[in-house]
Coordinates of C-alpha atoms in Angstrom, one line a residue:
X1 CA 45.3 82.7 11.4
X2 CA 42.0 81.9 13.1
X3 CA 43.5 78.9 14.9
X4 CA 45.6 81.3 16.9
X5 CA 42.9 83.8 17.6
X6 CA 42.3 82.7 21.2
X7 CA 46.0 82.8 21.9
X8 CA 46.4 86.4 20.7
X9 CA 43.4 87.4 22.7
X10 CA 44.9 85.8 25.8
X11 CA 48.1 87.7 25.1
X12 CA 46.3 91.0 25.1
X13 CA 44.6 90.3 28.4
X14 CA 47.9 89.2 29.9
X15 CA 49.8 92.3 28.8
X16 CA 47.0 94.5 30.0
X17 CA 47.0 92.8 33.5
X18 CA 50.7 93.2 33.8
X19 CA 50.5 96.9 32.9
X20 CA 47.7 97.5 35.4
X21 CA 50.1 96.2 38.2
X22 CA 53.1 98.1 36.8
X23 CA 52.6 100.6 34.0
X24 CA 56.3 100.8 33.3
X25 CA 57.0 97.0 33.4
X26 CA 57.5 96.4 29.7
X27 CA 59.4 99.6 29.2
X28 CA 61.9 98.5 31.9
X29 CA 62.0 95.0 30.6
X30 CA 62.9 96.1 27.1
X31 CA 66.0 98.0 28.3
X32 CA 67.9 95.0 29.8
X33 CA 67.8 91.6 31.2
X34 CA 69.6 90.9 34.5
X35 CA 68.4 87.5 35.7
X36 CA 70.1 85.9 38.7
X37 CA 68.9 82.5 37.7
X38 CA 69.4 80.1 34.8
X39 CA 66.7 77.4 34.7
X40 CA 67.5 74.1 33.0
X41 CA 64.3 72.2 32.8
X42 CA 62.1 69.8 30.9
X43 CA 60.1 70.7 27.8
X44 CA 56.9 69.3 29.4
X45 CA 54.1 71.8 28.9
X46 CA 52.9 71.2 32.5
X47 CA 56.2 72.6 33.9
X48 CA 56.2 76.4 33.3
X49 CA 59.4 77.8 34.8
X50 CA 58.4 81.3 35.7
X51 CA 55.0 80.4 37.2
X52 CA 56.4 77.6 39.4
X53 CA 58.7 79.9 41.3
X54 CA 56.4 83.0 41.1
X55 CA 58.7 85.1 38.9
X56 CA 57.9 87.5 36.1
X57 CA 59.5 87.6 32.6
X58 CA 63.1 88.8 32.9
X59 CA 63.7 87.0 36.2
X60 CA 64.7 83.7 34.8
X61 CA 67.0 82.8 31.8
X62 CA 65.5 79.5 30.6
X63 CA 66.7 76.4 28.7
X64 CA 64.3 73.4 28.3
X65 CA 64.6 70.1 26.6
X66 CA 63.2 66.6 26.8
X67 CA 64.2 65.2 30.2
X68 CA 66.2 68.3 31.3
X69 CA 69.4 66.7 30.0
X70 CA 72.8 68.4 30.0
X71 CA 75.1 66.8 27.4
X72 CA 78.7 67.7 26.7
X73 CA 78.0 67.4 23.0
X74 CA 74.9 69.7 23.1
X75 CA 76.0 73.1 21.7
X76 CA 72.5 74.5 22.3
X77 CA 72.6 73.8 26.0
X78 CA 76.2 74.7 26.4
X79 CA 75.7 78.0 24.6
X80 CA 72.9 78.9 27.0
X81 CA 75.0 78.1 30.0
X82 CA 77.9 80.1 28.6
X83 CA 75.8 83.1 27.8
X84 CA 74.1 82.9 31.2
X85 CA 77.3 82.6 33.2
X86 CA 79.8 84.7 31.2
X87 CA 77.5 87.5 29.9
X88 CA 74.5 87.7 32.2
X89 CA 76.5 86.7 35.3
X90 CA 73.8 84.6 36.8
X91 CA 74.4 83.5 40.3
X92 CA 72.3 80.3 40.4
X93 CA 71.7 77.5 37.9
X94 CA 68.5 75.6 38.7
X95 CA 68.5 72.1 37.2
X96 CA 64.8 71.2 37.5
X97 CA 63.2 67.8 36.7
X98 CA 59.7 66.8 37.4
X99 CA 58.0 63.6 38.7
X100 CA 56.3 61.5 36.1
X101 CA 58.6 62.7 33.4
X102 CA 57.7 61.3 30.0
X103 CA 61.3 61.3 28.9
X104 CA 62.3 59.2 32.0
X105 CA 59.5 56.8 31.4
X106 CA 60.6 56.4 27.8
X107 CA 64.1 55.6 28.9
X108 CA 62.8 52.8 31.1
X109 CA 60.9 51.3 28.3
X110 CA 62.0 49.1 25.3
X111 CA 59.6 50.8 22.9
X112 CA 61.0 52.9 20.2
X113 CA 60.1 56.6 19.9
X114 CA 62.4 57.8 17.2
X115 CA 65.2 60.3 17.3
X116 CA 64.3 61.0 20.9
X117 CA 65.7 57.6 21.8
X118 CA 69.2 58.9 21.0
X119 CA 68.5 62.0 23.1
X120 CA 67.5 60.1 26.2
X121 CA 70.2 57.5 25.9
X122 CA 72.0 58.9 28.9
X123 CA 68.9 58.5 31.0
X124 CA 68.6 54.9 29.8
X125 CA 72.3 54.4 30.9
X126 CA 71.4 55.9 34.3
X127 CA 68.4 53.5 34.5
X128 CA 70.8 50.6 33.8
X129 CA 73.3 51.8 36.4
X130 CA 70.6 52.3 39.0
X131 CA 68.6 49.2 38.3
X132 CA 69.1 47.4 41.6
X133 CA 68.1 50.5 43.6
X134 CA 65.0 51.1 41.5
X135 CA 64.0 47.4 41.5
X136 CA 63.8 47.5 45.3
X137 CA 61.1 50.1 45.2
X138 CA 57.4 48.9 45.6
X139 CA 55.9 50.0 42.4
X140 CA 56.5 51.5 38.9
X141 CA 55.4 55.0 39.8
X142 CA 58.0 55.1 42.7
X143 CA 60.7 53.8 40.3
X144 CA 59.9 56.4 37.7
X145 CA 59.9 59.2 40.3
X146 CA 63.2 58.0 41.8
X147 CA 64.8 57.9 38.4
X148 CA 63.5 61.5 37.8
X149 CA 65.4 62.5 40.9
X150 CA 68.6 60.6 40.0
X151 CA 68.5 62.2 36.5
X152 CA 68.5 65.6 38.1
X153 CA 71.4 64.7 40.3
X154 CA 73.3 63.4 37.3
X155 CA 72.6 66.6 35.3
X156 CA 73.8 68.8 38.2
X157 CA 77.1 66.9 38.0
X158 CA 77.2 67.4 34.2
X159 CA 76.8 71.2 34.6
X160 CA 79.7 71.3 37.2
X161 CA 81.9 69.4 34.8
X162 CA 81.8 72.1 32.1
X163 CA 84.7 74.3 31.5
X164 CA 82.3 77.3 31.5
X165 CA 81.3 76.8 35.1
X166 CA 84.7 75.8 36.3
X167 CA 86.3 78.9 34.7
X168 CA 83.7 81.1 36.4
X169 CA 84.6 79.6 39.8
X170 CA 88.3 80.2 39.1
X171 CA 87.6 83.8 38.3
X172 CA 86.0 84.1 41.7
X173 CA 82.5 84.4 40.3
X174 CA 79.8 83.4 42.7
X175 CA 77.8 80.6 41.1
X176 CA 75.8 77.7 42.6
X177 CA 74.2 74.8 40.9
X178 CA 71.0 73.4 42.4
X179 CA 69.1 70.2 41.7
X180 CA 65.4 70.6 42.2
X181 CA 62.3 68.6 41.2
X182 CA 58.7 69.7 40.6
X183 CA 55.6 67.7 41.6
X184 CA 52.9 68.0 38.9
X185 CA 50.4 66.4 41.3
X186 CA 50.9 69.0 44.1
X187 CA 52.6 71.9 42.4
X188 CA 55.5 71.9 44.8
X189 CA 59.1 72.5 43.9
X190 CA 61.6 70.6 46.0
X191 CA 65.3 71.0 46.6
X192 CA 67.2 67.7 46.3
X193 CA 70.1 69.1 48.4
X194 CA 72.8 68.2 45.9
X195 CA 74.1 71.8 45.5
X196 CA 77.5 72.4 44.1
X197 CA 79.1 75.8 44.8
X198 CA 82.8 75.4 44.0
X199 CA 85.3 73.4 42.1
X200 CA 86.5 71.6 45.2
X201 CA 83.1 69.7 45.2
X202 CA 83.8 68.4 41.7
X203 CA 85.6 65.0 41.6
X204 CA 89.3 65.5 40.6
X205 CA 89.0 63.5 37.4
X206 CA 86.4 66.1 36.1
X207 CA 88.4 69.2 37.1
X208 CA 89.7 70.9 33.9
X209 CA 92.9 72.8 33.9
X210 CA 92.7 76.4 32.5
X211 CA 93.8 76.9 28.9
X212 CA 97.3 78.3 28.5

């Protein structure tokens, strides 16, 4: 596969550089994974989770999709959350969007993309609900970036509405959900200060009673 030759060479150099710093790194990594963080982010190639927060492989459990969306019908995302919370016992869920997100831009446009239109429908709904706030901003870039923030805030709420997270809180498990956003233009990762740490912060209509 000559088209992948450069990637394989890059991998060798990367593995060697890691082993130079810590000769036992991969041996230790292979034995277990004990991340304290679940990262739910966008699929955008410019937003590499580990690099942004300066962590090595094994430090973050990662789920990525277009627009960093958390849907109650998405078994992929819910399975990741369940495994991270119930099995890995992560202590922090980091919902991370980024400014200039293509999925958010697409949700603000009337142009068809394809099946992605169905995926970003909830962002389009959020755009409709937030239209007056966004229209008051001076330019399109500001409107896109604000909707990127609002989308993160909405997805933080969606994570807190899952039975997975609520059951963990009821068990006394320490678990916090953070909403963060990354700036591609400056490389900075910002806390949006919408952290949810317990079920009392969840609106009553979204609190689920335990089974049985």
